PDB file of C-alpha atoms in Angstrom:
ATOM      1  CA  MET A 283      82.123  71.784 113.425  1.00  0.00           C
ATOM      2  CA  THR A 284      83.392  69.995 110.345  1.00  0.00           C
ATOM      3  CA  ILE A 285      81.123  68.202 108.049  1.00  0.00           C
ATOM      4  CA  LYS A 286      82.890  65.318 106.359  1.00  0.00           C
ATOM      5  CA  ALA A 287      79.647  63.478 104.464  1.00  0.00           C
ATOM      6  CA  TYR A 288      76.724  64.866 102.937  1.00  0.00           C
ATOM      7  CA  VAL A 289      74.196  62.276 102.692  1.00  0.00           C
ATOM      8  CA  TYR A 290      71.021  62.652 100.786  1.00  0.00           C
ATOM      9  CA  ASP A 291      67.452  61.129 100.962  1.00  0.00           C
ATOM     10  CA  ALA A 292      66.400  60.356  97.315  1.00  0.00           C
ATOM     11  CA  TYR A 293      62.636  60.340  96.851  1.00  0.00           C
ATOM     12  CA  GLY A 294      61.136  64.122  97.269  1.00  0.00           C
ATOM     13  CA  THR A 295      64.619  65.184  98.216  1.00  0.00           C
ATOM     14  CA  LEU A 296      66.651  65.042  95.084  1.00  0.00           C
ATOM     15  CA  PHE A 297      63.923  63.526  92.816  1.00  0.00           C
ATOM     16  CA  ASP A 298      60.148  64.612  92.470  1.00  0.00           C
ATOM     17  CA  VAL A 299      58.044  61.652  93.386  1.00  0.00           C
ATOM     18  CA  HIS A 300      55.123  63.415  91.938  1.00  0.00           C
ATOM     19  CA  SER A 301      56.576  63.562  88.405  1.00  0.00           C
ATOM     20  CA  VAL A 302      54.981  60.239  87.845  1.00  0.00           C
ATOM     21  CA  SER A 303      51.626  62.180  87.614  1.00  0.00           C
ATOM     22  CA  GLU A 304      52.207  62.961  83.941  1.00  0.00           C
ATOM     23  CA  LYS A 305      52.473  59.183  83.159  1.00  0.00           C
ATOM     24  CA  ALA A 306      49.589  58.191  85.263  1.00  0.00           C
ATOM     25  CA  GLU A 307      47.559  61.055  83.504  1.00  0.00           C
ATOM     26  CA  SER A 308      48.156  59.652  80.253  1.00  0.00           C
ATOM     27  CA  GLU A 309      46.947  55.900  81.497  1.00  0.00           C
ATOM     28  CA  PHE A 310      43.964  57.559  83.555  1.00  0.00           C
ATOM     29  CA  LYS A 311      42.841  60.814  82.276  1.00  0.00           C
ATOM     30  CA  GLY A 312      41.805  63.075  84.929  1.00  0.00           C
ATOM     31  CA  TYR A 313      43.447  61.009  87.785  1.00  0.00           C
ATOM     32  CA  GLY A 314      47.270  61.709  87.314  1.00  0.00           C
ATOM     33  CA  LYS A 315      47.636  63.960  90.447  1.00  0.00           C
ATOM     34  CA  THR A 316      45.203  61.701  92.456  1.00  0.00           C
ATOM     35  CA  ILE A 317      47.235  58.584  91.606  1.00  0.00           C
ATOM     36  CA  SER A 318      50.584  60.356  92.365  1.00  0.00           C
ATOM     37  CA  GLU A 319      49.666  61.543  95.912  1.00  0.00           C
ATOM     38  CA  GLN A 320      47.510  58.259  96.914  1.00  0.00           C
ATOM     39  CA  TRP A 321      50.538  56.170  95.420  1.00  0.00           C
ATOM     40  CA  ARG A 322      53.097  58.130  97.485  1.00  0.00           C
ATOM     41  CA  LYS A 323      51.228  58.157 100.594  1.00  0.00           C
ATOM     42  CA  LYS A 324      50.372  54.282 100.384  1.00  0.00           C
ATOM     43  CA  GLN A 325      53.979  53.641  99.464  1.00  0.00           C
ATOM     44  CA  VAL A 326      55.163  55.347 102.909  1.00  0.00           C
ATOM     45  CA  GLU A 327      52.722  53.679 104.984  1.00  0.00           C
ATOM     46  CA  TYR A 328      53.549  50.082 103.685  1.00  0.00           C
ATOM     47  CA  PHE A 329      57.453  50.534 104.126  1.00  0.00           C
ATOM     48  CA  LEU A 330      56.626  51.804 107.532  1.00  0.00           C
ATOM     49  CA  LEU A 331      54.192  48.756 108.389  1.00  0.00           C
ATOM     50  CA  HIS A 332      56.964  46.352 106.937  1.00  0.00           C
ATOM     51  CA  GLN A 333      59.429  47.657 109.206  1.00  0.00           C
ATOM     52  CA  LEU A 334      57.220  47.581 112.451  1.00  0.00           C
ATOM     53  CA  THR A 335      55.894  44.100 111.862  1.00  0.00           C
ATOM     54  CA  GLY A 336      58.064  42.294 109.304  1.00  0.00           C
ATOM     55  CA  PRO A 337      58.840  40.558 107.106  1.00  0.00           C
ATOM     56  CA  TYR A 338      61.196  42.938 105.029  1.00  0.00           C
ATOM     57  CA  LYS A 339      60.096  43.393 101.574  1.00  0.00           C
ATOM     58  CA  PRO A 340      62.087  45.433  98.729  1.00  0.00           C
ATOM     59  CA  PHE A 341      61.010  48.883  97.771  1.00  0.00           C
ATOM     60  CA  SER A 342      60.255  47.716  94.405  1.00  0.00           C
ATOM     61  CA  GLU A 343      57.733  45.332  95.749  1.00  0.00           C
ATOM     62  CA  VAL A 344      56.266  47.684  98.158  1.00  0.00           C
ATOM     63  CA  THR A 345      55.886  50.551  95.516  1.00  0.00           C
ATOM     64  CA  ARG A 346      54.013  47.894  93.156  1.00  0.00           C
ATOM     65  CA  ASN A 347      51.738  46.871  95.953  1.00  0.00           C
ATOM     66  CA  ALA A 348      51.118  50.535  96.837  1.00  0.00           C
ATOM     67  CA  LEU A 349      50.257  51.157  92.960  1.00  0.00           C
ATOM     68  CA  LEU A 350      47.914  48.330  93.218  1.00  0.00           C
ATOM     69  CA  TYR A 351      46.037  49.500  96.038  1.00  0.00           C
ATOM     70  CA  THR A 352      45.742  53.057  94.908  1.00  0.00           C
ATOM     71  CA  LEU A 353      44.451  51.898  91.428  1.00  0.00           C
ATOM     72  CA  ARG A 354      41.890  49.512  93.113  1.00  0.00           C
ATOM     73  CA  ASN A 355      40.962  52.344  95.772  1.00  0.00           C
ATOM     74  CA  LEU A 356      39.958  54.530  92.859  1.00  0.00           C
ATOM     75  CA  SER A 357      38.202  51.768  90.921  1.00  0.00           C
ATOM     76  CA  LEU A 358      40.620  52.000  87.898  1.00  0.00           C
ATOM     77  CA  GLN A 359      41.052  48.734  85.821  1.00  0.00           C
ATOM     78  CA  SER A 360      44.733  48.042  85.134  1.00  0.00           C
ATOM     79  CA  ASN A 361      46.647  45.410  83.270  1.00  0.00           C
ATOM     80  CA  GLU A 362      50.411  44.338  83.385  1.00  0.00           C
ATOM     81  CA  ASP A 363      51.444  46.742  80.605  1.00  0.00           C
ATOM     82  CA  THR A 364      49.805  49.636  82.432  1.00  0.00           C
ATOM     83  CA  LEU A 365      51.517  48.659  85.786  1.00  0.00           C
ATOM     84  CA  HIS A 366      54.789  48.092  84.246  1.00  0.00           C
ATOM     85  CA  SER A 367      54.403  51.691  82.302  1.00  0.00           C
ATOM     86  CA  LEU A 368      53.690  53.162  85.624  1.00  0.00           C
ATOM     87  CA  MET A 369      56.321  51.513  87.706  1.00  0.00           C
ATOM     88  CA  GLN A 370      58.970  52.443  84.848  1.00  0.00           C
ATOM     89  CA  SER A 371      57.967  56.100  85.745  1.00  0.00           C
ATOM     90  CA  TYR A 372      59.738  55.489  89.044  1.00  0.00           C
ATOM     91  CA  LEU A 373      62.993  54.835  87.171  1.00  0.00           C
ATOM     92  CA  GLU A 374      62.565  58.120  85.319  1.00  0.00           C
ATOM     93  CA  LEU A 375      61.675  60.596  87.983  1.00  0.00           C
ATOM     94  CA  GLU A 376      62.654  64.039  87.323  1.00  0.00           C
ATOM     95  CA  VAL A 377      65.516  65.682  89.235  1.00  0.00           C
ATOM     96  CA  TYR A 378      64.543  69.030  90.996  1.00  0.00           C
ATOM     97  CA  GLU A 379      66.232  71.858  89.011  1.00  0.00           C
ATOM     98  CA  GLU A 380      68.899  72.995  91.706  1.00  0.00           C
ATOM     99  CA  VAL A 381      70.138  69.575  92.549  1.00  0.00           C
ATOM    100  CA  ARG A 382      72.790  69.117  89.853  1.00  0.00           C
ATOM    101  CA  ALA A 383      74.492  72.567  90.245  1.00  0.00           C
ATOM    102  CA  THR A 384      74.523  72.110  94.010  1.00  0.00           C
ATOM    103  CA  LEU A 385      76.032  68.769  93.900  1.00  0.00           C
ATOM    104  CA  GLU A 386      78.620  69.848  91.481  1.00  0.00           C
ATOM    105  CA  THR A 387      79.551  72.761  93.496  1.00  0.00           C
ATOM    106  CA  LEU A 388      79.928  70.627  96.540  1.00  0.00           C
ATOM    107  CA  GLN A 389      81.880  67.998  94.713  1.00  0.00           C
ATOM    108  CA  ASN A 390      84.384  70.684  93.741  1.00  0.00           C
ATOM    109  CA  GLN A 391      84.485  71.625  97.454  1.00  0.00           C
ATOM    110  CA  ASN A 392      85.906  67.882  97.951  1.00  0.00           C
ATOM    111  CA  LYS A 393      82.984  66.900  99.928  1.00  0.00           C
ATOM    112  CA  THR A 394      81.829  63.099 100.251  1.00  0.00           C
ATOM    113  CA  GLN A 395      78.221  62.902  98.891  1.00  0.00           C
ATOM    114  CA  ILE A 396      76.228  59.988  98.983  1.00  0.00           C
ATOM    115  CA  ILE A 397      72.372  59.092  98.562  1.00  0.00           C
ATOM    116  CA  PHE A 398      71.021  56.886 101.301  1.00  0.00           C
ATOM    117  CA  SER A 399      67.495  55.652 100.474  1.00  0.00           C
ATOM    118  CA  ASN A 400      64.956  53.156 101.246  1.00  0.00           C
ATOM    119  CA  GLY A 401      64.610  52.400  97.508  1.00  0.00           C
ATOM    120  CA  ASN A 402      66.518  49.176  96.361  1.00  0.00           C
ATOM    121  CA  TYR A 403      69.442  49.444  94.031  1.00  0.00           C
ATOM    122  CA  GLU A 404      66.815  47.997  91.244  1.00  0.00           C
ATOM    123  CA  MET A 405      65.073  51.172  91.499  1.00  0.00           C
ATOM    124  CA  LEU A 406      67.643  53.619  92.368  1.00  0.00           C
ATOM    125  CA  SER A 407      70.682  52.874  89.902  1.00  0.00           C
ATOM    126  CA  PRO A 408      68.618  53.099  86.754  1.00  0.00           C
ATOM    127  CA  LEU A 409      67.254  56.557  88.250  1.00  0.00           C
ATOM    128  CA  VAL A 410      70.584  58.239  88.980  1.00  0.00           C
ATOM    129  CA  LYS A 411      72.228  56.890  85.741  1.00  0.00           C
ATOM    130  CA  LYS A 412      69.044  58.333  83.721  1.00  0.00           C
ATOM    131  CA  ARG A 413      69.473  61.667  85.521  1.00  0.00           C
ATOM    132  CA  GLU A 414      73.376  61.718  84.960  1.00  0.00           C
ATOM    133  CA  LEU A 415      74.278  62.149  88.450  1.00  0.00           C
ATOM    134  CA  ASN A 416      76.208  58.839  89.017  1.00  0.00           C
ATOM    135  CA  HIS A 417      79.607  60.862  88.751  1.00  0.00           C
ATOM    136  CA  LEU A 418      78.157  62.755  91.594  1.00  0.00           C
ATOM    137  CA  LEU A 419      76.939  60.463  94.161  1.00  0.00           C
ATOM    138  CA  ARG A 420      77.541  57.160  95.624  1.00  0.00           C
ATOM    139  CA  VAL A 421      74.012  55.097  96.096  1.00  0.00           C
ATOM    140  CA  LEU A 422      73.388  53.368  99.167  1.00  0.00           C
ATOM    141  CA  SER A 423      70.527  51.432 100.083  1.00  0.00           C
ATOM    142  CA  VAL A 424      68.774  50.061 103.372  1.00  0.00           C
ATOM    143  CA  ASP A 425      68.114  46.767 101.366  1.00  0.00           C
ATOM    144  CA  ASP A 426      71.810  45.933 101.983  1.00  0.00           C
ATOM    145  CA  VAL A 427      70.531  45.477 105.481  1.00  0.00           C
ATOM    146  CA  LYS A 428      66.864  44.915 105.259  1.00  0.00           C
ATOM    147  CA  GLN A 429      66.045  47.741 107.822  1.00  0.00           C
ATOM    148  CA  TYR A 430      63.885  50.736 106.398  1.00  0.00           C
ATOM    149  CA  LYS A 431      64.524  54.200 107.609  1.00  0.00           C
ATOM    150  CA  PRO A 432      63.699  55.640 110.153  1.00  0.00           C
ATOM    151  CA  ALA A 433      65.057  52.611 112.098  1.00  0.00           C
ATOM    152  CA  PRO A 434      68.341  53.330 113.958  1.00  0.00           C
ATOM    153  CA  ALA A 435      69.731  50.095 112.183  1.00  0.00           C
ATOM    154  CA  ALA A 436      69.510  51.997 109.035  1.00  0.00           C
ATOM    155  CA  TYR A 437      71.377  54.791 109.972  1.00  0.00           C
ATOM    156  CA  GLN A 438      73.920  52.824 111.747  1.00  0.00           C
ATOM    157  CA  TYR A 439      74.513  51.220 108.360  1.00  0.00           C
ATOM    158  CA  ALA A 440      75.194  54.357 106.689  1.00  0.00           C
ATOM    159  CA  LEU A 441      77.383  55.456 109.272  1.00  0.00           C
ATOM    160  CA  GLU A 442      79.529  52.394 109.383  1.00  0.00           C
ATOM    161  CA  THR A 443      79.824  52.516 105.553  1.00  0.00           C
ATOM    162  CA  LEU A 444      81.119  56.370 105.507  1.00  0.00           C
ATOM    163  CA  GLY A 445      83.498  55.796 108.298  1.00  0.00           C
ATOM    164  CA  VAL A 446      82.824  59.076 109.848  1.00  0.00           C
ATOM    165  CA  LYS A 447      81.590  59.970 113.272  1.00  0.00           C
ATOM    166  CA  ARG A 448      77.816  60.968 113.467  1.00  0.00           C
ATOM    167  CA  HIS A 449      78.410  64.605 113.985  1.00  0.00           C
ATOM    168  CA  GLU A 450      80.345  64.629 110.691  1.00  0.00           C
ATOM    169  CA  VAL A 451      77.369  63.945 108.923  1.00  0.00           C
ATOM    170  CA  LEU A 452      74.982  66.259 107.600  1.00  0.00           C
ATOM    171  CA  PHE A 453      71.766  64.237 106.517  1.00  0.00           C
ATOM    172  CA  MET A 454      69.150  65.733 104.298  1.00  0.00           C
ATOM    173  CA  SER A 455      65.420  64.962 103.367  1.00  0.00           C
ATOM    174  CA  SER A 456      62.376  66.415 102.401  1.00  0.00           C
ATOM    175  CA  ASN A 457      60.590  63.664 104.560  1.00  0.00           C
ATOM    176  CA  PHE A 458      60.143  64.881 108.241  1.00  0.00           C
ATOM    177  CA  TRP A 459      59.836  61.264 109.131  1.00  0.00           C
ATOM    178  CA  ASP A 460      63.626  60.958 107.894  1.00  0.00           C
ATOM    179  CA  ILE A 461      64.817  64.093 109.605  1.00  0.00           C
ATOM    180  CA  THR A 462      63.131  62.805 112.837  1.00  0.00           C
ATOM    181  CA  GLY A 463      65.216  59.555 112.658  1.00  0.00           C
ATOM    182  CA  ALA A 464      68.427  60.944 111.415  1.00  0.00           C
ATOM    183  CA  SER A 465      68.383  63.552 114.104  1.00  0.00           C
ATOM    184  CA  SER A 466      67.409  61.033 116.834  1.00  0.00           C
ATOM    185  CA  PHE A 467      70.315  58.895 115.724  1.00  0.00           C
ATOM    186  CA  GLY A 468      72.681  61.899 116.048  1.00  0.00           C
ATOM    187  CA  PHE A 469      73.324  63.083 112.628  1.00  0.00           C
ATOM    188  CA  LYS A 470      73.282  66.712 111.831  1.00  0.00           C
ATOM    189  CA  THR A 471      70.344  67.149 109.868  1.00  0.00           C
ATOM    190  CA  ALA A 472      68.727  69.496 106.922  1.00  0.00           C
ATOM    191  CA  TRP A 473      65.130  69.556 106.363  1.00  0.00           C
ATOM    192  CA  ILE A 474      64.623  70.229 102.730  1.00  0.00           C
ATOM    193  CA  ASN A 475      61.118  71.804 103.012  1.00  0.00           C
ATOM    194  CA  ARG A 476      60.038  71.958  99.463  1.00  0.00           C
ATOM    195  CA  ALA A 477      56.249  72.125 100.603  1.00  0.00           C
ATOM    196  CA  ASP A 478      56.846  74.798 102.828  1.00  0.00           C
ATOM    197  CA  LEU A 479      55.318  72.893 105.731  1.00  0.00           C
ATOM    198  CA  GLU A 480      54.990  73.254 109.683  1.00  0.00           C
ATOM    199  CA  ILE A 481      57.484  71.377 111.690  1.00  0.00           C
ATOM    200  CA  ASP A 482      55.651  68.298 113.054  1.00  0.00           C
ATOM    201  CA  GLU A 483      55.050  68.023 116.756  1.00  0.00           C
ATOM    202  CA  LEU A 484      57.501  65.349 117.525  1.00  0.00           C
ATOM    203  CA  GLY A 485      59.976  67.188 119.836  1.00  0.00           C
ATOM    204  CA  ILE A 486      62.722  67.391 116.885  1.00  0.00           C
ATOM    205  CA  ARG A 487      64.132  70.449 115.281  1.00  0.00           C
ATOM    206  CA  PRO A 488      66.415  69.867 112.332  1.00  0.00           C
ATOM    207  CA  ASP A 489      69.680  71.783 112.746  1.00  0.00           C
ATOM    208  CA  TYR A 490      68.954  73.646 109.421  1.00  0.00           C
ATOM    209  CA  ILE A 491      65.855  74.169 107.248  1.00  0.00           C
ATOM    210  CA  TYR A 492      66.270  74.981 103.609  1.00  0.00           C
ATOM    211  CA  LYS A 493      63.430  75.491 101.002  1.00  0.00           C
ATOM    212  CA  ASP A 494      65.514  73.614  98.495  1.00  0.00           C
ATOM    213  CA  LEU A 495      68.951  72.126  98.137  1.00  0.00           C
ATOM    214  CA  SER A 496      70.761  75.401  96.991  1.00  0.00           C
ATOM    215  CA  GLY A 497      70.448  76.614 100.788  1.00  0.00           C
ATOM    216  CA  LEU A 498      73.600  74.256 101.475  1.00  0.00           C
ATOM    217  CA  LEU A 499      75.655  76.768  99.463  1.00  0.00           C
ATOM    218  CA  GLU A 500      74.494  79.885 101.663  1.00  0.00           C
TER     219      GLU A 500
END
């Protein structure tokens, strides 16, 4: 079966969301790892709740609100400069070490490659530019349709934009909730299982499981 489009989730798949822990540690000594973990957990919780209950809020606002909650939950005092510094770290996330070489190899095979993310362009575009991936990937955001993944309408938007059939898309994410949504929609899926987790008991199995993105080249 021919795959015509490689579609990548951004956060946790191409970019390490927990690389924010370094900046968090510099702002709140001894709390960097905890802030990173709680911030990400609350970020995901918030956009899922907004999708279920409405109204839609852009990912940058969701991310800031999740940060505010995290700092308050940890009884850490912050000001606007601190918040700006931590939010800025999301525009400078580290890219996983195998990503660039994998994307370049696939580009040389004339594969269509896009990022499809819950992040909005305000967050994604500077990040992709910062990590010098903009010549390898087109950026597509759910912000265009105001429907967060894993809602079917989000994947439908990506499909229409790509102009291919569902089974001609290989969708990749490190987030199993995203794999669940994409698989249910009809995409071929590859779970990038960076944390070596067990498969969730949701009645869904990805078509492929790789420890990192280089598995695409096997």
